[in-house]
Amino acid sequence: MAKNVVIPIGPQHPSLKEPACFTITLEGEKVVNAVVGTGYNHRGLEKACEARSYLQDIYIIERVCGICSHIHSTTFCQSVEELAGVEIPRRAAYIRTLMAELERLHSHLLWLGIAGHEVGFDTLLMYSWRDRELVLDILAMLGGNRVNYGINTLGGVRRDVTPEQIEKIRKVVDIVEERNKYYVQLALSETTLAARLGGIGKLSHDDAIKFGAVGPVSRAAEVADDIRVTDPYSAYDEVPVTAITDNHADVFGRTVVRVLEIMESVKMIRFCLDNLPDGDIAVKVPRKIPEGEAFVRTEAPRGEDAHYVRSNGTDKPDRVRVRAASEANWHGMKHMLEGDYLADVPIIIAAIDPCYSCTDRAIVLDNHDTGKQSVIDWRTLREYSINWYKARGIDTGKIKIADSHLIF
Amino acid sequence: MVALFNILIFPGFLFLGIYALLFEYLDRIIYARLQNRMGPPWFQPLADFLKLIGKEAVIPAAADKHVFPALPVVALAAVTTAFLYVPIWSGSSLLPFSGDLIVVLYLLTIPTLTFFLAGWYSTSVYATVGSMRALTQLFSYEVPLFMALLSPALLADTWSISGISQFYGAHPLYILINIPAFVVAIVACQGKLERVPFDLPEAETEIVSGTFVEYSGRFYAVFKMAINCELVVVAAIVSAFFLPFYTANPFIGFLLFIVKTVIILFILAVFRSVMARIRIEQMVKFCWKYLTPLAILQIIINILLKGVLPL
Amino acid sequence: MMKGPGKITGEVLRHVFAKPATISYPKGELVIDKNYRGKIDFDASKCIGCKLCVRDCPANAISIENIGTKEDKKMQLTLNYAHCIFCCQCVDSCNKDAISFSPDIELAGINRKDMIVKL
Ligand code: SF4
Ligand code: SF4
């Protein structure tokens, strides 16, 4: 094949769990050009937040990401607490930290499984997801749901941790640690895994800084940036944290960073359980938040998560801006993909642990022919698409499209 | 009449079809249990098959109208024909003739070629990449597979599968000599059957389902059937070569056939559950660097032994 | 540490006769923690109709109505659990403990209208 082939990975593709389109130009099996196209999953969450009260927004914000839900609501709550000038009780801070680390456990185990699946190693997927299930059960027990725990509230947490629950957590953490030791060993010794993960998706130290990569992607390139260390929040000022780094700077390095971070999280969970202070779990926060703006950064399992909240003195925020971790990691994607094989594309994409809908904000529609921008309403769009198909000889008569007022 | 019965019912078409569905079930349940899952219920492969048959079959506008639907049938026909030369209830197959080994090996290459053509005629980019991979892969595993099956034949001094089976049935200890060939055969079969770690032509997470991406409905059902039948035939051949234990009683012999093929299936299932899919260039390198030399070594050993052993 | 392919083989073979970690749903035992937040329950006798719950619901999933008379109040809660996100903020917001959560999670249905229930 002398000619270059253009392959679209997405918007619907088995290796992508959410829609995004990667247009890959191939020379043989080598990627010579990659275009990252996101924007298929815009949900208007930021706007939705402006229409609701701060208390309701916690639940909206929690649904920004399906995996790092707790960290988003923590960040939002911290922003609002900063605006309101309240300090949360220590016990609440510890419970938030505990939840955040449990979340990191389940997120990294999930990622390990996905990585296994992308390289055709389904057994790893099944095993790590089985172990993740234990963590999810714990989270459901503590928060009341498997992924959107809803444990945060303005001024603290909604549910306390009982001694029996602590015992259960300890048991699960022991099992997960045991299992994870095995995964660390497996990741380091299985040659087919090393052959598939090593040397691909390179993002060097300098490039990681240049593209503003965050989280495991940058830490795998020896950029020791971990908000838990550099800018401690919740109880991280007391809980001992070490930023795990690695010098591989490739997908293998990201795997190593993640599996070792699980070990680190296990230690932190134990510390939290041992040193859980007594006291209240929440303080009261007024419904109306004083005027001002707050910017808070936290460390999500995928990297730095930043929220900006502006208040105008009412009970609804004036502006909420979410910068999820994946958004920062997209910029280096093109660089990581080019020069590798087509077979590596899914795993390289998966290696940043992308979260597409967290990333998608408003999109601008360009007119391909004129380059002009325009906004069209539902009815015109529908007419346009029907005519588009008619012009191509496709009978649209039988297709029933609901009118806009019927869609909710 | 007997010939017709043999071809259509037992051990031909119908038996192979049913056994292939059973085999798919076993493969899936073993794979699931190895991964600590429940796995599908026993009727799942049949249900899948019937569902596919009932679905609309779409022929892409850009695909060739005649070749596209014909390919699955060709694949299935080739595999079913190959099955007639494999011993089932005794040491001898239905229609043994000297040289049927070569015929079977070529018949088993036909499905892979149809996969290639299927991808090529679908004209979709995923399918094209998949078909290129299928062909590249074919050139890598076919040589070691042929050599791995020919070296036992060398020792037995016959080109007929039944003959080889009977020879090793009479001298069971000689099987031990062929252990390297057995290893090569199992690995190469994994490539032939396009299973992990060599499932590159249909690598789901990379190129959707590769060569089959445009196939749907009954065309895909027939293709899937052909793949399952191929699994049965390959397991049967490998067991005829490397596990040649027989009894005179056809009924017990038949049970033995089932046990032997399931053992081979189990090995294949374990094999696919313990590894990651490798890249195409790694696959080629692996086959030529490790598999082929091992197969050549086996041939040399067998040639030398043939001079030494009192045969 | 020895490197090589198929490192997981031992682990895999150990699972041949192990009890599977999954169940064939809907058969099999379903373990739901009692703390799980499923469909909400409503105790009409405790409700005073202050509608704090309605105000705080992020999904506009509940409404409270007085179906009795002005003197003899009888509150009715209408829940659209197709909209409900099971956050249980309504449970926290209610000062009279009139709403509680239950671990009932098997709520799937095929008709959107069936998902609007009066409690
Ligand atoms: S908050 Fe409680 S008392 Fe008030 S209306 Fe709701 S259920 Fe009734
Ligand atoms: S659980 Fe949440 S979403 Fe559901 S009714 Fe209560 S407040 Fe609304």
Coordinates of C-alpha atoms and ligand atoms in Angstrom, one line a residue, chain C residues 38 40 53 56-62 79 83-91 99, ligand 2:
Chain C
G38 CA -32.6 3.3 45.7
I40 CA -37.4 6.8 47.9
C53 CA -37.5 18.6 49.3
D56 CA -33.6 21.0 46.6
C57 CA -34.2 18.2 44.1
P58 CA -31.6 18.7 41.4
A59 CA -33.6 16.8 38.8
N60 CA -37.1 18.2 39.4
A61 CA -38.2 14.7 40.0
I62 CA -40.6 15.1 42.8
L79 CA -42.0 10.8 41.9
H83 CA -35.8 11.7 36.1
C84 CA -34.7 11.0 39.7
I85 CA -30.9 10.6 40.0
F86 CA -31.1 8.9 43.4
C87 CA -29.0 11.4 45.2
C88 CA -31.4 11.5 48.1
Q89 CA -30.9 15.2 48.7
C90 CA -34.7 15.2 49.3
V91 CA -34.2 12.8 52.2
I99 CA -38.9 10.8 53.0
Ligands
SF4_2 S1 -33.4 11.3 45.2 FE1 -32.5 13.2 44.4 S2 -33.3 13.3 42.3 FE2 -34.5 11.8 43.3 S3 -36.3 12.9 44.1 FE3 -34.8 12.9 45.7 S4 -33.7 14.8 45.5 FE4 -34.8 14.4 43.6

